[in-house]
CSV table of C-alpha atoms in Angstrom, one decimal:
chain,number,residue,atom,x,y,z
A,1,UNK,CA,-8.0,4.7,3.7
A,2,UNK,CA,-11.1,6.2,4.4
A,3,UNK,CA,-12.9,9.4,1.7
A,4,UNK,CA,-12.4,11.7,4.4
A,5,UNK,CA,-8.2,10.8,4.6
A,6,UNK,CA,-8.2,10.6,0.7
A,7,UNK,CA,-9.9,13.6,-0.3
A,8,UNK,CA,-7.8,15.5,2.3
A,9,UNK,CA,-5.0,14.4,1.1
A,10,UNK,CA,-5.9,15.0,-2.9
A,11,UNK,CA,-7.4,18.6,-1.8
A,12,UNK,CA,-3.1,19.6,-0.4
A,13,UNK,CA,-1.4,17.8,-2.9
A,14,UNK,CA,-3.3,19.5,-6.2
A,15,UNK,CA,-2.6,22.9,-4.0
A,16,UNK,CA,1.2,22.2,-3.5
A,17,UNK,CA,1.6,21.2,-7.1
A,18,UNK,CA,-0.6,23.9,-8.4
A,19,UNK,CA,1.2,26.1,-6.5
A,20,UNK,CA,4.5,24.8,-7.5
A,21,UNK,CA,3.5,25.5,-11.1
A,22,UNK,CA,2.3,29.1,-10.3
A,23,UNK,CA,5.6,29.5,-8.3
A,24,UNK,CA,7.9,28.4,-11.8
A,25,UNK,CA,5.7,30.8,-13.8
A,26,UNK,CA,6.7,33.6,-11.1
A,27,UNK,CA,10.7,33.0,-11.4
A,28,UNK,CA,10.3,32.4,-15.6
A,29,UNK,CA,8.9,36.3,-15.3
A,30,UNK,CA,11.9,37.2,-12.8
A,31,UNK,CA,9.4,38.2,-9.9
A,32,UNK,CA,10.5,38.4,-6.3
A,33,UNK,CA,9.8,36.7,-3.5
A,34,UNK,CA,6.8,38.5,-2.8
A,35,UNK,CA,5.3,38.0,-6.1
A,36,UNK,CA,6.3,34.2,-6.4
A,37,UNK,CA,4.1,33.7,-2.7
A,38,UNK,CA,1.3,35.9,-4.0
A,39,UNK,CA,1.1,33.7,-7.7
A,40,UNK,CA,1.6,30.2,-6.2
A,41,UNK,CA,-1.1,31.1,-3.7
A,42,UNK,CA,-3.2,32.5,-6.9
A,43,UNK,CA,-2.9,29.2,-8.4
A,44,UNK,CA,-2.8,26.8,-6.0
A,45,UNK,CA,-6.1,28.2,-4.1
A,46,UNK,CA,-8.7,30.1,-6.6
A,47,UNK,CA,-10.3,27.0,-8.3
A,48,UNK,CA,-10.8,25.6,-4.5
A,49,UNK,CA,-12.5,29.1,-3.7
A,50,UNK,CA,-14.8,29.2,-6.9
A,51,UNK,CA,-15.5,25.7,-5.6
A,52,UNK,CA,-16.8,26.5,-2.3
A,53,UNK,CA,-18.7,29.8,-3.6
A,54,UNK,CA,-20.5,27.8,-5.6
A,55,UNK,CA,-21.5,25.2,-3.2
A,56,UNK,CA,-22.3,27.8,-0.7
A,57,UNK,CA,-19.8,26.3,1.7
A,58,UNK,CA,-18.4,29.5,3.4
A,59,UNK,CA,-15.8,30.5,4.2
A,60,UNK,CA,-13.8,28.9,1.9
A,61,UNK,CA,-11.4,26.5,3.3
A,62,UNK,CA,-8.6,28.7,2.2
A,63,UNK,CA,-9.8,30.7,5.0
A,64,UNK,CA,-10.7,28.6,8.2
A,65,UNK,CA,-8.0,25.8,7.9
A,66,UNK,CA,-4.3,26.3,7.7
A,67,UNK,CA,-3.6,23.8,4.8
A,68,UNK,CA,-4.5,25.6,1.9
A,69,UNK,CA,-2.0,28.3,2.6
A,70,UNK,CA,0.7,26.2,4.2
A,71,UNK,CA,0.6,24.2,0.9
A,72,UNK,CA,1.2,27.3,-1.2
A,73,UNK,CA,3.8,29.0,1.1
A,74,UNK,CA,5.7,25.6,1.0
A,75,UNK,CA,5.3,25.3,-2.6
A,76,UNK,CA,6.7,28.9,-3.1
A,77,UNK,CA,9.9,28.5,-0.7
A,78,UNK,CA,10.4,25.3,-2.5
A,79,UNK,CA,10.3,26.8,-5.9
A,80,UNK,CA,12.6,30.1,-4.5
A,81,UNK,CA,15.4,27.5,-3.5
A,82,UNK,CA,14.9,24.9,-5.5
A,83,UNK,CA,14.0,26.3,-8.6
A,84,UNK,CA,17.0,25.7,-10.9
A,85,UNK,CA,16.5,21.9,-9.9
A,86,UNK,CA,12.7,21.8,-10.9
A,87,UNK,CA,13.3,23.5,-14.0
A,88,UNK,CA,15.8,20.5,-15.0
A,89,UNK,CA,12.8,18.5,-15.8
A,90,UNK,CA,10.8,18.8,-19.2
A,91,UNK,CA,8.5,21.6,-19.0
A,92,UNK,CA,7.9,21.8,-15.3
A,93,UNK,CA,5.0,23.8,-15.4
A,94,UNK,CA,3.3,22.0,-17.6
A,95,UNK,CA,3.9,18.8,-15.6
A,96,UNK,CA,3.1,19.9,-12.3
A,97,UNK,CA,-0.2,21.7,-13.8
A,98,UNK,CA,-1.4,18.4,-15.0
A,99,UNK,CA,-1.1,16.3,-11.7
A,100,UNK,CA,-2.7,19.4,-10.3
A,101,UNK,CA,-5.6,19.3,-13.3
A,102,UNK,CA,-6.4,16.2,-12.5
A,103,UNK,CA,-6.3,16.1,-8.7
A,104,UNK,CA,-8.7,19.3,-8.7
A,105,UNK,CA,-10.6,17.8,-11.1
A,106,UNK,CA,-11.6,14.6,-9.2
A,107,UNK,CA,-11.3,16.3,-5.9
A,108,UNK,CA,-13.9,19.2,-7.1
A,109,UNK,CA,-16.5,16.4,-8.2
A,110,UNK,CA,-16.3,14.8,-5.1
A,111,UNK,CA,-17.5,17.6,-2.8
A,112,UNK,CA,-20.0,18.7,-5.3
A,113,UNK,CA,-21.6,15.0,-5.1
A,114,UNK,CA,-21.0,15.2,-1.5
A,115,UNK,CA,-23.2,18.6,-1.4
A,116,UNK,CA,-26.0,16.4,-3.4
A,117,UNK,CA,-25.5,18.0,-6.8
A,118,UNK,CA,-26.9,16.0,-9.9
A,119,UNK,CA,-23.8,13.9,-11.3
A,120,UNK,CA,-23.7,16.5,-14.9
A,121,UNK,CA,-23.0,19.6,-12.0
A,122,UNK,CA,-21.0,17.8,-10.3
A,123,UNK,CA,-18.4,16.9,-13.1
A,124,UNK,CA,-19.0,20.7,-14.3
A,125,UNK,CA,-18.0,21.9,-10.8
A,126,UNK,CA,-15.0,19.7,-11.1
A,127,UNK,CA,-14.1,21.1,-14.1
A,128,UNK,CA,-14.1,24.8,-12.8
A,129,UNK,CA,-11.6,24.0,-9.6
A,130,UNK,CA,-9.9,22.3,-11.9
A,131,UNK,CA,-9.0,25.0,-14.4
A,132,UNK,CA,-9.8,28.1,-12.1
A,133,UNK,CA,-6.6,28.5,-10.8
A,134,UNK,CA,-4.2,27.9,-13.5
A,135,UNK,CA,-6.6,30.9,-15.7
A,136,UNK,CA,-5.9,33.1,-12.6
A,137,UNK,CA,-2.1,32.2,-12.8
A,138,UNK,CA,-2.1,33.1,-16.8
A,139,UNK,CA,-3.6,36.5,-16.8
A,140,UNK,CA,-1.4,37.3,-13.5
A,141,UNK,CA,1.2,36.9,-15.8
A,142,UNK,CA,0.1,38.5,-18.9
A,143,UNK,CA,-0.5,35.4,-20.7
A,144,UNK,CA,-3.5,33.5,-22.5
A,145,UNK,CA,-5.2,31.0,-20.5
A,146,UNK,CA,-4.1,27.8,-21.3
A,147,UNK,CA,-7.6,26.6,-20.8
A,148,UNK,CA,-7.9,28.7,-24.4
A,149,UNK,CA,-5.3,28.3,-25.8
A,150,UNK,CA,-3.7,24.4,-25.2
A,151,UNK,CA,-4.3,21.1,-26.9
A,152,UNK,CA,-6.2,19.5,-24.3
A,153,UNK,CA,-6.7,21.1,-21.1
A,154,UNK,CA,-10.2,21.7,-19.8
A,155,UNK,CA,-11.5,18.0,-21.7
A,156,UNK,CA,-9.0,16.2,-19.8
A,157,UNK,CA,-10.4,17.1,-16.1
A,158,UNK,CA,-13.5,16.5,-17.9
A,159,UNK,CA,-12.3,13.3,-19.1
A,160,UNK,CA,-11.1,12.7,-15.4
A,161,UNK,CA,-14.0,13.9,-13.1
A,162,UNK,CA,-16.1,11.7,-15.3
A,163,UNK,CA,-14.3,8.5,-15.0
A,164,UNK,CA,-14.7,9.2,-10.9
A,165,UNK,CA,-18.5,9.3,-11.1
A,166,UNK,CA,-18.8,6.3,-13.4
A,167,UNK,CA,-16.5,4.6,-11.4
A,168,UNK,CA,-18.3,5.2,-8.9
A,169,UNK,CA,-21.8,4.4,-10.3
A,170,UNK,CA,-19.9,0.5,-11.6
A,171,UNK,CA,-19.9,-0.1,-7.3
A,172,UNK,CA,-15.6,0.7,-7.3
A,173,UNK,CA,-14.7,1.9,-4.0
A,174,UNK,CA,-13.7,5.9,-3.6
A,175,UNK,CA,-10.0,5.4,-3.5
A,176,UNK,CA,-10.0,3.5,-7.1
A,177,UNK,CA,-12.4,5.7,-8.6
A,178,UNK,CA,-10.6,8.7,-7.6
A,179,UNK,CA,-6.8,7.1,-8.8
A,180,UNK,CA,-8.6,6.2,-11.9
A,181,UNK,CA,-9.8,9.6,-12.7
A,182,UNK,CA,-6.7,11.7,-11.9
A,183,UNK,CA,-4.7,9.2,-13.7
A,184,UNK,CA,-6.8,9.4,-16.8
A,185,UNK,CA,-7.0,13.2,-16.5
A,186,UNK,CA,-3.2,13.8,-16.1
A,187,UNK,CA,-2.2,10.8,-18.9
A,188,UNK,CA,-4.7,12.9,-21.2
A,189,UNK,CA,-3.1,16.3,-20.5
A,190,UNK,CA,0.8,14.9,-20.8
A,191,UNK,CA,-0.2,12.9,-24.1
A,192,UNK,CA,-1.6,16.1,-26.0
A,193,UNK,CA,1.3,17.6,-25.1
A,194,UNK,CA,3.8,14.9,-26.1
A,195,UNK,CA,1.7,14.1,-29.3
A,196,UNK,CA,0.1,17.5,-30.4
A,197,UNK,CA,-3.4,16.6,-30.1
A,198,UNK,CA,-6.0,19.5,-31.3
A,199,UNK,CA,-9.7,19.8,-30.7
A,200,UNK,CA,-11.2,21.0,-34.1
A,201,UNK,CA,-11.0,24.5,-35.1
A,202,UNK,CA,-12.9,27.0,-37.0
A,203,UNK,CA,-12.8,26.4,-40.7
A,204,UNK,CA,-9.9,29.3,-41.8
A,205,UNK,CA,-8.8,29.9,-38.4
């Protein structure tokens, strides 16, 4: 599979499942169809937009292809129909917002090393289309970010777009460096969940 074919394909699937989780968010606060479309697309395309801002790669892709949004709207219609089914699994949102975490992640520090930035920018820029649109969902919905708030959020895309670049520095081809990463960063993100895990806190916080 070529980068190209790969890095496609990584860039619809973290905005279908990103959108999938900003789509369950939208039917947990009893919004209509209208406002489920408008908070999967929220979700599943602002980190991608930050992304290109940054880069200077305009317009964004959200607005000269078709994927970005067809991957929402389908997201949002599958959520709308399906979403009694979805929500049968343990904490949906929270699943769906980790393969998206790390997908972004790994998918964001690609086309910033593509666009020649430094590898420490790169993983940063990974970072921020990694988290950017799940913020966006949260505050859409009058809640905390869980990039504030959660046991490990942000550190595991960090986690994840790292592994890619020192995978990629070790001579591994794209395709295992990029599995490697968004399996580390989605296993990281699931585990503090399952198991609790807390970065340190203020002393009498």
């Amino acid at each position: 599979m070529s980068a190209i074919t790969l890095f496609g394909i990584l860039d619809v699937l973290g905005t279908f499942v990103f959108g999938l989780s900003g789509a369950m968010v939208a039917i947990r606060r009893q919004l209509d169809i209208f406002g489920i479309l408008v908070l999967a697309a929220a979700t599943g395309v602002a980190g991608g937009i930050v992304r290109d801002l940054l880069l200077g790669d305009t317009p964004p892709a959200v607005f000269s292809t078709l994927r970005p949004l067809s991957a929402v709207c389908a997201a949002a219609v599958c959520a709308f129909f399906f979403g009694a089914l979805i929500d049968r699994l343990k904490r949906p949102v929270m699943l769906f917002d980790a393969i998206g975490l790390g997908v972004f992640a790994v998918a964001g520090c690609e086309k910033a090393l593509a666009h020649g930035l430094a590898a420490p920018g790169a993983i940063l820029l990974g970072v921020i289309t990694a988290i950017g649109g799940g913020m966006l969902r949260d505050m859409m919905a009058t809640e905390v970010p869980r990039v504030l708030r959660e046991e490990v959020y942000a550190l595991a895309a960090l986690a994840g777009a790292a592994i890619y670049v020192i995978a990629l520095r070790l001579g591994l081809t794209e395709t295992i460096a990029a599995s490697a990463g968004v399996l580390l960063a989605v296993a990281l993100r699931i585990a503090s969940v399952r198991f609790g895990w807390q970065l340190p806190r203020a002393p009498g916080s």
